[in-house]
Backbone as CSV, one residue per row, in Angstrom:
resi,resn,N_x,N_y,N_z,CA_x,CA_y,CA_z,C_x,C_y,C_z
1,MET,33.044,15.142,-14.290,31.675,15.330,-14.045,31.076,15.086,-13.570
2,GLU,31.170,15.652,-12.179,30.595,15.976,-11.148,30.213,18.075,-11.491
3,VAL,31.340,18.254,-12.311,30.705,20.194,-12.305,29.619,19.683,-13.762
4,LEU,29.247,18.999,-14.986,28.406,18.702,-15.361,27.424,18.742,-14.775
5,LEU,27.337,17.364,-14.266,25.913,17.858,-12.196,25.658,18.122,-12.065
6,LEU,26.050,19.360,-11.499,26.139,20.391,-10.833,25.866,21.597,-12.061
7,LEU,26.250,21.318,-13.271,25.232,22.914,-13.746,23.909,22.192,-14.571
8,LEU,23.300,20.654,-14.257,22.610,20.581,-15.505,21.565,20.891,-13.723
9,ILE,21.344,20.304,-13.106,21.185,21.003,-11.282,20.993,21.643,-11.020
10,SER,21.610,22.786,-11.678,21.352,24.010,-11.510,20.386,24.522,-12.290
11,ALA,20.412,24.361,-13.018,19.838,25.109,-14.710,17.970,24.481,-14.306
12,LEU,17.920,23.002,-13.286,16.740,22.601,-13.438,15.879,23.104,-12.147
13,LEU,17.127,23.521,-10.786,15.929,24.130,-9.943,16.350,25.661,-10.756
14,THR,16.793,26.623,-11.299,16.656,27.824,-11.641,15.139,28.169,-12.417
15,GLY,14.879,27.418,-13.238,13.415,26.952,-13.770,12.510,26.636,-12.432
16,ALA,12.990,25.173,-11.919,12.221,24.711,-10.456,11.799,25.936,-9.201
17,LEU,12.959,26.843,-9.424,12.506,28.073,-8.032,11.414,28.624,-8.552
18,THR,12.000,29.550,-9.816,10.463,30.062,-10.569,9.534,30.030,-10.912
19,TYR,9.572,28.195,-11.216,8.022,27.823,-11.458,7.013,27.877,-9.710
20,ALA,8.715,27.045,-8.900,7.713,27.161,-7.348,6.976,28.385,-7.004
21,ASN,7.699,29.854,-7.677,7.403,31.091,-6.424,6.115,31.277,-6.885
22,ASP,5.771,31.499,-8.930,4.913,31.152,-8.908,3.258,30.309,-8.563
23,ILE,3.758,29.342,-8.024,2.690,28.217,-7.116,2.385,28.977,-6.380
24,LEU,3.365,29.629,-4.894,2.526,29.881,-3.921,1.771,30.547,-4.387
25,THR,1.582,31.814,-4.983,1.196,32.781,-5.010,-0.150,32.805,-5.703
26,SER,-1.010,31.558,-6.384,-1.395,31.077,-7.214,-2.399,30.147,-7.011
27,ILE,-1.780,29.060,-6.124,-3.005,27.865,-5.539,-3.297,27.619,-3.997
28,VAL,-3.849,28.720,-3.568,-5.256,29.209,-2.950,-6.411,29.257,-4.291
29,PRO,-6.236,30.076,-5.058,-7.555,30.371,-5.017,-7.743,29.419,-6.569
30,ILE,-6.286,27.753,-6.595,-6.537,26.556,-7.233,-7.664,25.905,-7.058
31,ALA,-6.955,25.775,-4.872,-7.312,24.527,-4.536,-8.443,25.408,-3.641
32,LEU,-9.253,26.233,-4.376,-10.443,26.315,-3.162,-11.692,26.750,-3.965
33,HIS,-11.051,27.377,-5.812,-11.837,27.087,-6.694,-11.602,26.504,-7.842
34,ALA,-11.163,25.122,-7.905,-10.519,24.105,-9.180,-11.277,23.936,-9.796
35,GLU,-12.595,24.428,-9.980,-13.469,25.080,-11.107,-13.431,25.700,-12.107
36,ARG,-12.666,26.839,-11.501,-12.889,28.110,-12.077,-11.423,27.695,-13.657
37,TYR,-10.363,27.501,-12.623,-9.242,27.038,-12.896,-9.632,26.043,-14.134
38,MET,-10.452,25.085,-14.385,-10.495,23.631,-15.063,-10.651,24.575,-16.756
39,ALA,-12.334,25.491,-15.493,-12.680,25.837,-17.642,-12.034,27.329,-17.618
40,SER,-10.895,27.479,-17.590,-10.131,28.479,-18.362,-8.778,27.434,-18.399
41,LEU,-8.830,25.947,-18.403,-8.292,25.433,-18.957,-9.035,24.854,-21.046
42,THR,-9.704,24.184,-20.294,-11.303,24.159,-21.307,-11.969,25.304,-22.291
43,GLY,-12.306,26.221,-21.499,-12.650,26.801,-22.159,-13.809,26.270,-21.592
44,ARG,-14.846,25.947,-21.142,-15.790,25.625,-20.933,-16.198,24.840,-19.282
45,SER,-17.078,25.577,-18.496,-17.680,25.616,-17.468,-18.483,24.487,-16.897
46,TRP,-18.213,23.930,-16.279,-19.142,22.606,-16.265,-19.879,22.592,-14.951
47,PHE,-19.223,23.591,-13.613,-20.465,22.987,-12.385,-20.651,23.453,-11.904
48,GLU,-21.801,24.738,-12.801,-22.641,24.871,-12.379,-24.284,24.148,-13.199
49,ASP,-23.695,23.220,-14.126,-25.053,22.959,-14.163,-24.949,21.548,-13.663
50,VAL,-23.593,21.582,-12.876,-23.192,19.708,-12.315,-24.046,20.250,-10.443
51,TYR,-24.318,21.157,-10.312,-24.538,22.207,-9.142,-25.754,21.902,-9.044
52,GLY,-26.431,22.360,-9.840,-28.137,22.552,-10.511,-28.378,21.171,-10.189
53,ILE,-27.833,20.447,-11.019,-29.168,18.798,-10.860,-28.600,18.092,-9.421
54,VAL,-27.121,18.751,-8.094,-26.753,17.969,-6.709,-27.816,19.254,-6.487
55,PHE,-28.031,20.014,-6.725,-28.733,20.522,-6.327,-30.716,20.031,-5.332
56,SER,-31.063,20.258,-7.138,-32.499,20.280,-7.273,-32.502,18.046,-6.982
57,PHE,-32.111,17.578,-7.387,-32.037,15.726,-6.015,-31.856,16.439,-5.101
58,GLY,-30.900,17.308,-4.177,-30.480,17.134,-2.824,-31.602,18.144,-2.349
59,THR,-32.378,18.171,-2.872,-33.422,19.784,-2.026,-34.803,18.512,-1.775
60,SER,-35.121,18.173,-2.716,-35.438,16.556,-2.910,-36.037,15.320,-2.485
61,LEU,-34.552,15.594,-2.142,-34.343,14.079,-0.605,-34.886,14.719,0.264
62,ILE,-34.452,15.798,1.062,-34.957,16.817,2.114,-36.830,16.947,2.361
63,VAL,-37.154,17.199,1.457,-38.744,16.956,1.101,-39.384,16.142,1.151
64,LEU,-38.841,14.944,0.093,-39.029,13.523,1.156,-38.547,13.131,1.401
65,LYS,-37.660,13.285,2.618,-37.322,12.567,3.918,-38.141,13.251,5.706
66,PHE,-37.973,14.726,4.751,-39.019,15.254,6.027,-40.894,14.649,5.763
67,LEU,-41.280,14.004,4.744,-42.462,13.774,4.921,-42.069,12.857,5.750
68,LYS,-41.363,11.641,5.046,-41.388,10.486,5.406,-41.688,9.659,6.789
69,LYS,-40.192,10.625,6.957,-40.690,11.280,8.657,-41.376,11.661,9.290
70,GLY,-41.882,12.719,9.099,-43.479,12.832,9.708,-44.598,11.729,9.463
71,PHE,-44.748,11.463,8.650,-45.409,10.649,8.508,-45.208,8.816,9.206
72,GLU,-44.453,8.983,9.370,-44.223,7.466,10.043,-44.374,7.539,11.508
73,THR,-43.782,8.599,11.400,-43.888,9.803,13.412,-45.261,9.501,14.067
74,TYR,-45.735,10.610,13.089,-47.464,11.403,13.429,-48.642,9.939,12.930
75,VAL,-48.582,9.703,11.757,-49.417,9.541,11.231,-49.009,7.644,11.508
76,LEU,-47.823,7.475,11.279,-47.971,4.908,11.838,-47.777,5.125,12.568
77,TRP,-47.396,6.473,14.047,-46.260,5.743,14.692,-45.346,4.805,14.453
78,THR,-44.572,4.480,14.132,-43.909,3.651,13.465,-41.617,4.531,13.898
79,ASP,-41.938,6.011,13.954,-40.779,6.268,14.073,-40.726,6.893,14.262
80,GLY,-39.688,6.899,16.080,-39.643,8.493,16.179,-40.524,8.481,18.381
81,ASP,-40.845,9.655,18.687,-41.947,9.169,19.379,-43.166,10.641,18.494
82,PRO,-44.224,9.694,18.715,-45.222,11.276,17.669,-45.964,11.553,19.227
83,ASP,-45.774,11.724,20.205,-45.917,12.839,21.300,-44.822,13.889,21.479
84,ALA,-43.700,13.439,20.840,-43.155,14.687,20.598,-44.027,15.702,20.087
85,ASP,-42.792,17.162,19.868,-43.260,18.672,19.316,-42.979,17.770,17.708
86,PRO,-43.882,18.684,16.995,-43.112,18.989,15.545,-43.106,19.741,15.038
87,VAL,-42.206,20.772,16.417,-41.766,21.684,15.418,-40.409,21.211,15.852
88,GLY,-39.727,20.820,16.169,-38.052,20.102,16.032,-38.364,19.991,15.333
89,LEU,-39.198,18.264,14.244,-38.688,18.464,12.678,-38.754,19.299,12.298
90,LEU,-40.005,19.777,12.705,-40.178,21.820,11.064,-39.178,22.078,10.734
91,THR,-38.570,22.789,12.344,-37.053,22.936,12.771,-35.776,22.079,11.520
92,GLY,-35.534,21.506,11.971,-34.734,19.924,11.208,-35.179,20.923,10.112
93,PHE,-36.068,21.364,9.286,-36.568,20.775,7.625,-36.313,21.880,6.929
94,PHE,-36.285,22.535,8.257,-35.754,24.873,7.418,-34.564,24.593,7.737
95,LYS,-33.676,24.017,8.755,-32.168,24.205,8.880,-31.146,23.569,7.764
96,ALA,-32.077,22.469,7.222,-31.375,21.532,6.012,-32.371,23.001,4.216
97,MET,-32.815,23.390,4.372,-33.995,23.468,3.324,-32.630,25.030,2.809
98,VAL,-32.263,26.061,4.258,-31.655,27.490,4.931,-29.912,26.921,4.151
99,VAL,-29.624,26.137,5.038,-27.890,25.368,4.322,-28.061,24.771,2.914
100,ALA,-29.069,24.559,2.745,-28.519,23.937,1.282,-28.220,24.881,0.123
101,ILE,-29.699,26.031,0.451,-30.224,27.088,-0.544,-28.739,28.266,-0.474
102,GLY,-27.844,28.376,0.697,-27.543,28.929,1.485,-26.142,29.155,1.713
103,PHE,-25.694,27.911,0.509,-24.139,26.599,0.976,-22.841,28.354,0.156
104,PRO,-23.658,28.369,-1.712,-22.831,28.931,-1.958,-22.147,30.096,-1.719
105,THR,-23.088,30.885,-0.570,-23.389,32.700,-0.001,-21.700,32.543,1.160
106,MET,-22.071,30.871,1.864,-21.007,31.047,3.158,-20.504,30.406,2.843
107,TYR,-20.039,29.556,1.085,-18.753,29.546,1.054,-17.320,30.566,0.589
108,SER,-18.548,31.679,-0.391,-17.644,32.461,-0.721,-16.748,33.286,0.625
109,TRP,-17.775,33.256,1.480,-17.515,33.970,2.529,-16.467,33.325,3.594
110,LEU,-16.942,31.775,3.304,-15.419,30.754,3.487,-13.717,31.003,2.200
111,THR,-13.807,30.827,1.885,-12.638,31.479,1.121,-12.311,32.069,1.013
112,GLN,-13.033,33.918,1.280,-12.257,34.959,1.271,-11.666,34.883,2.806
113,ILE,-12.449,34.282,3.940,-11.473,34.317,5.479,-9.989,33.982,5.142
114,VAL,-10.518,32.120,4.476,-9.387,31.075,3.827,-7.985,32.239,3.478
115,SER,-8.707,32.903,2.292,-7.698,33.660,1.352,-6.816,34.906,2.375
116,ASP,-7.356,35.856,2.523,-7.306,36.679,3.626,-6.023,36.089,5.020
117,LEU,-6.451,35.363,4.971,-5.468,34.292,6.463,-4.002,33.940,6.078
118,THR,-4.237,32.998,4.947,-2.493,32.790,3.745,-2.324,33.876,3.021
119,ASP,-3.513,34.830,2.769,-1.943,36.558,2.736,-0.952,36.911,3.795
120,LYS,-2.288,36.595,5.076,-0.833,36.629,5.767,-0.727,36.008,6.682
121,LEU,-0.385,34.536,6.653,0.649,34.307,7.038,2.168,34.293,6.020
122,LEU,1.828,34.016,4.623,2.479,33.825,3.435,3.546,35.253,4.120
123,VAL,3.453,36.631,4.066,3.498,38.078,4.182,4.343,37.386,5.814
124,ALA,3.960,37.279,6.632,4.636,36.902,7.911,6.175,36.276,7.555
125,ILE,5.859,35.184,6.032,7.089,33.848,6.739,7.927,34.938,6.216
126,GLY,6.699,35.003,4.583,8.272,35.905,4.081,9.317,36.554,4.479
127,ALA,8.578,37.670,5.121,9.494,38.595,6.010,10.701,37.971,6.963
128,GLY,10.319,37.257,6.895,11.001,36.482,8.715,12.342,35.771,7.753
129,THR,12.496,35.762,6.167,13.153,34.595,5.540,13.556,35.217,4.598
130,SER,15.252,35.057,4.019,15.299,35.889,2.514,15.374,35.197,1.776
131,GLU,14.656,35.404,0.392,14.332,34.661,-0.457,15.474,35.202,-2.000
132,ASN,16.762,34.360,-1.962,17.174,35.663,-3.438,17.607,33.904,-4.096
133,PHE,17.058,33.942,-4.683,16.498,33.327,-5.942,18.687,32.953,-6.262
134,SER,19.064,33.830,-7.344,19.744,34.085,-7.877,21.038,33.546,-6.800
135,ALA,21.162,34.104,-5.065,22.524,33.855,-4.530,22.575,32.144,-4.070
136,TYR,21.506,31.562,-4.368,21.093,30.086,-3.603,21.151,28.945,-5.475
137,ILE,20.992,29.399,-6.815,20.926,29.020,-7.696,23.325,28.657,-7.928
138,ALA,23.566,30.481,-7.482,25.158,30.246,-7.379,25.627,29.739,-6.217
139,ALA,25.232,29.520,-5.439,26.364,28.733,-3.971,25.131,26.956,-5.087
140,ILE,24.861,26.985,-5.066,24.150,24.858,-5.789,25.878,24.593,-6.592
141,SER,26.240,25.857,-7.401,26.834,25.146,-9.016,28.672,25.830,-8.409
142,SER,28.542,26.551,-7.149,29.637,26.389,-6.557,30.077,25.203,-5.197
143,GLY,28.935,24.211,-5.051,29.101,23.296,-4.186,29.200,22.198,-4.142
144,THR,28.520,21.273,-3.609,28.871,20.012,-3.692,28.380,19.016,-4.063
145,LEU,27.854,18.030,-5.238,26.977,17.957,-5.049,25.999,16.737,-4.379
146,PHE,26.142,16.192,-3.062,25.532,16.221,-2.465,24.534,17.160,-2.739
147,THR,24.688,18.576,-2.490,23.933,19.519,-1.536,22.827,20.094,-3.375
148,GLY,23.774,19.816,-3.976,22.478,19.115,-5.760,21.589,18.695,-5.556
149,LEU,21.968,17.478,-5.140,21.047,16.339,-5.366,19.915,16.426,-4.231
150,VAL,20.621,16.745,-2.722,19.162,16.932,-1.866,18.117,17.816,-2.263
151,SER,18.936,19.113,-2.958,18.421,20.426,-3.369,17.001,19.281,-5.331
152,LEU,17.519,18.742,-5.355,16.353,18.410,-6.371,15.754,17.705,-5.879
153,ILE,15.415,16.748,-4.377,14.836,15.515,-4.169,13.923,16.491,-3.528
154,PHE,14.041,17.823,-2.734,13.238,19.208,-2.299,12.492,19.470,-3.320
155,PHE,13.187,19.990,-4.054,12.115,20.130,-5.587,10.968,19.357,-5.662
156,ILE,11.438,17.531,-5.555,10.739,16.514,-6.231,9.662,16.825,-5.344
157,LEU,9.298,16.168,-4.123,8.322,16.282,-2.849,7.838,18.020,-2.503
158,PHE,8.580,19.035,-3.497,7.625,20.323,-3.700,6.289,20.219,-4.836
159,PHE,6.979,19.437,-5.772,6.082,19.369,-7.421,4.930,17.612,-7.047
160,LEU,5.386,16.889,-5.513,4.791,15.769,-4.900,3.106,16.679,-3.827
161,LEU,4.012,17.343,-3.372,2.287,18.720,-3.269,1.872,19.344,-4.046
162,TYR,2.053,20.485,-5.133,1.664,20.824,-5.684,0.276,19.747,-6.565
163,LEU,0.583,18.332,-6.894,0.113,17.419,-7.148,-1.107,16.659,-6.398
164,GLN,-1.018,17.340,-5.129,-1.375,17.549,-3.609,-2.727,18.280,-3.515
165,PHE,-2.102,19.272,-3.725,-2.610,20.446,-3.659,-4.004,20.721,-5.234
166,LEU,-3.731,19.515,-6.229,-5.034,19.709,-6.964,-5.745,18.741,-6.817
167,MET,-5.507,17.657,-5.896,-5.914,16.611,-5.454,-7.085,17.088,-4.917
168,ARG,-6.411,17.815,-3.937,-7.009,19.218,-2.417,-8.513,19.972,-3.524
169,GLY,-8.745,19.636,-4.359,-9.376,21.195,-5.002,-9.941,20.555,-5.712
170,LEU,-9.928,19.213,-6.270,-11.348,18.329,-6.466,-11.216,17.523,-5.125
171,GLU,-11.376,17.175,-4.169,-11.863,17.095,-3.197,-12.587,17.833,-2.776
172,ILE,-12.530,19.363,-2.762,-13.502,20.163,-2.519,-14.370,20.886,-2.787
173,VAL,-14.132,20.783,-3.808,-14.988,20.809,-5.501,-16.252,19.674,-5.481
174,ILE,-15.508,18.148,-5.471,-17.077,17.282,-4.751,-17.413,17.544,-3.393
175,LEU,-17.008,18.126,-2.642,-17.802,18.432,-0.801,-18.504,19.135,-1.557
176,ARG,-18.130,20.291,-2.175,-19.092,21.685,-2.159,-20.080,21.071,-3.222
177,ILE,-20.280,19.405,-4.068,-21.381,19.360,-4.893,-22.364,18.831,-3.891
178,GLY,-22.031,17.849,-3.225,-22.529,17.246,-2.303,-22.757,18.442,-1.213
179,VAL,-22.694,19.194,-0.933,-23.696,19.649,-0.048,-25.370,19.556,0.309
180,PRO,-25.859,19.416,-0.278,-27.465,19.805,-0.740,-27.498,18.614,-0.042
181,ILE,-26.954,17.314,-0.984,-27.424,15.833,-0.354,-27.263,15.842,1.243
182,ALA,-26.277,16.384,1.537,-25.764,16.061,2.949,-26.759,16.421,4.252
183,CYS,-27.036,17.716,3.319,-28.128,18.676,4.521,-29.603,18.139,4.574
184,ALA,-29.899,16.511,4.080,-31.052,16.044,4.719,-31.299,14.925,5.749
185,GLY,-29.550,15.218,6.492,-28.919,15.116,7.828,-29.868,14.902,8.534
186,LEU,-29.679,17.066,9.002,-29.750,18.100,9.441,-31.408,17.594,10.316
187,LEU,-32.234,16.601,9.132,-33.721,15.968,9.910,-33.949,15.319,10.727
188,ASP,-32.064,14.471,10.872,-32.042,13.566,12.640,-31.080,14.315,13.215
189,SER,-31.857,13.882,14.230,-31.745,14.296,15.800,-30.273,14.469,15.970
190,ASP,-29.399,13.467,15.241,-27.182,13.151,15.407,-26.714,14.100,14.888
191,LYS,-27.917,14.272,13.426,-27.553,15.532,12.499,-27.366,14.437,10.884
192,GLY,-27.448,13.039,11.063,-26.880,12.390,9.939,-25.101,12.497,9.354
193,VAL,-25.214,12.056,8.390,-24.191,12.438,8.004,-23.188,13.981,6.909
194,PHE,-24.074,14.459,8.026,-24.290,15.860,7.802,-22.897,16.691,8.689
195,GLY,-22.676,16.272,9.759,-21.894,16.201,11.026,-20.585,15.886,10.349
196,ALA,-20.692,14.852,9.806,-19.061,13.988,9.732,-18.562,14.922,8.558
197,TYR,-19.707,15.731,7.744,-19.614,15.896,5.810,-18.859,17.188,6.858
198,ILE,-19.332,17.970,7.111,-18.861,19.242,7.444,-16.941,19.395,8.573
199,LYS,-17.532,18.094,9.292,-15.450,18.044,9.103,-15.217,18.268,8.348
200,LYS,-15.224,16.716,7.673,-14.267,16.887,6.703,-13.590,17.790,5.299
201,PHE,-14.771,18.803,5.587,-15.196,19.564,4.570,-14.157,20.742,5.108
202,PHE,-13.753,21.354,6.157,-13.301,22.124,6.943,-11.688,21.610,7.659
203,GLN,-11.856,20.447,7.158,-10.603,20.126,7.078,-9.355,19.409,6.341
204,SER,-10.347,19.248,4.524,-9.811,19.836,3.311,-9.843,21.807,3.412
205,THR,-10.320,22.418,4.056,-9.816,23.804,3.964,-9.060,24.408,4.570
206,LEU,-8.947,23.568,6.134,-7.416,24.171,6.956,-6.492,23.373,6.156
207,ALA,-6.986,21.920,5.559,-5.674,21.451,5.291,-4.813,22.553,3.978
208,VAL,-5.028,22.973,3.235,-4.783,24.383,2.153,-4.063,24.971,3.126
209,VAL,-4.383,26.216,4.179,-3.526,26.559,4.658,-2.170,26.568,5.557
210,LEU,-2.958,25.665,5.952,-1.645,24.358,6.758,-0.457,23.634,5.069
211,GLN,-0.830,23.953,4.554,0.190,22.857,3.400,0.504,24.394,2.590
212,ILE,-0.132,26.231,2.316,0.792,26.703,1.673,1.829,27.256,2.643
213,THR,1.282,26.928,4.145,1.914,27.802,5.428,3.763,26.616,4.570
214,LEU,3.314,26.071,4.481,4.615,24.793,4.955,5.587,25.136,4.044
215,ALA,4.581,25.112,3.323,5.415,25.513,1.297,6.204,26.336,1.755
216,LYS,6.231,27.566,2.089,6.577,29.127,1.632,7.237,28.991,3.273
217,LEU,7.409,28.138,4.193,8.459,28.410,4.983,9.368,27.416,4.258
218,ALA,9.526,26.063,4.084,10.267,25.292,3.422,11.101,25.896,3.102
219,VAL,10.437,26.475,1.548,11.153,27.642,0.238,12.075,27.874,1.707
220,GLY,11.886,29.295,2.213,12.862,30.012,2.517,13.988,29.340,3.499
221,MET,13.085,28.541,4.212,14.739,27.465,4.634,15.928,27.117,3.770
222,LEU,15.131,26.544,2.455,16.026,26.411,1.343,16.822,27.139,1.574
223,LEU,16.326,28.253,0.928,16.970,29.720,0.328,17.993,30.164,1.270
224,ASN,17.344,29.641,2.859,18.680,30.143,3.688,19.435,29.241,4.413
225,SER,20.266,28.622,3.259,20.564,27.127,3.838,20.426,26.640,4.807
226,HIS,19.540,26.519,4.597,18.827,25.343,5.639,18.119,24.583,5.042
227,ILE,18.514,23.141,4.464,18.185,22.122,3.190,17.107,21.683,4.114
228,PHE,18.194,20.127,4.846,17.562,19.767,6.479,15.456,20.201,6.841
229,TRP,16.211,21.594,7.120,14.664,22.304,7.092,13.806,22.162,6.568
230,GLY,13.997,22.195,5.723,13.163,22.463,4.258,12.189,21.022,4.361
231,ILE,13.321,20.363,3.713,12.568,18.519,3.155,12.372,18.530,4.842
232,ALA,11.985,18.935,5.703,10.898,18.301,6.311,10.327,19.119,7.219
233,ALA,10.476,20.418,6.677,8.865,21.198,6.207,7.524,20.788,4.992
234,MET,8.417,20.398,4.075,7.737,19.733,3.265,7.188,18.403,3.298
235,MET,7.743,17.829,4.136,7.674,16.453,4.277,6.447,15.830,5.265
236,LEU,5.825,17.255,5.911,5.059,17.614,6.993,3.634,17.936,6.373
237,ALA,3.669,18.629,5.199,2.946,19.233,4.410,2.358,18.136,3.964
238,LEU,3.676,17.298,3.112,2.166,16.682,2.367,1.803,15.124,3.610
239,LYS,2.572,15.493,4.982,1.706,14.614,5.609,0.556,15.830,6.720
240,THR,-0.091,16.755,5.870,-0.915,17.432,6.933,-2.162,17.366,6.872
241,PRO,-2.531,16.582,5.628,-4.449,15.934,5.588,-3.902,14.843,6.738
242,ARG,-3.035,13.694,7.450,-2.848,13.227,8.098,-3.473,13.261,9.391
243,PHE,-2.360,14.548,9.332,-2.375,15.391,10.955,-3.478,15.760,11.316
244,LEU,-4.151,16.271,10.651,-5.610,16.735,10.608,-6.546,15.847,11.247
245,GLN,-6.232,14.524,10.801,-7.216,13.779,10.429,-7.337,13.245,12.250
246,ASP,-6.258,13.050,12.914,-6.224,12.908,14.227,-7.369,13.522,15.264
247,PHE,-6.916,15.018,15.064,-8.067,15.345,15.536,-9.188,15.850,15.440
248,ILE,-9.372,16.016,14.038,-10.203,16.546,13.174,-11.162,16.215,13.433
249,LEU,-11.052,14.715,12.489,-12.352,13.608,12.428,-12.818,13.365,13.856
250,ALA,-12.368,13.467,14.808,-12.243,12.961,15.667,-13.752,12.292,16.581
251,GLY,-14.171,11.769,16.825,-15.587,11.589,17.583,-17.217,11.904,16.984
């Protein structure tokens, strides 16, 4: 009975290891450009249309907020300091418009930086570990049932992490779409919601880098017979967003 279970687990892990290796090489583009991946599955791209609608609304909101603050401050004298130089309000308006209009270009630069950083980290980690898939499967087949079950738990955690990557990709898409609206906060002296919004945005993108790096490290540990280190790295990868939130969103 134990032999049959080991053979079944080995068969499952053979497919899981191959799939996991493919995931590690493609997850960054999926997480940073989830709309492209969804478009390739459905055959229709909706992101540009939705972003165009929200962009129009966001820029209109910026203009209306600029006129409202200017009217209440310098005409009604009910908001802010009427003796303050209006250049500050005008500067905030232009800053909000520039960020809203230029964000797609700035995001393309960010994704290039994140992709290059992740690729270099994966190469560095891969150079320090031996990834012999066939040898690991052979070791599982000839090992104990406990080792096989622990390895199976590892891959359950891995695919939970994959689902979290997909959720992170959707989260980044929503944040990208909402940037033009958040830019209205730049008209306020304390940047309004924009400051917290950008912190959340960078938390999500940095989480992608750390999670994919920890996942690569976990697979490397697993294939080098350090199963519990691999599980520890995988569990930390799952908790990365909460870990980052403790200091990126502080203050």
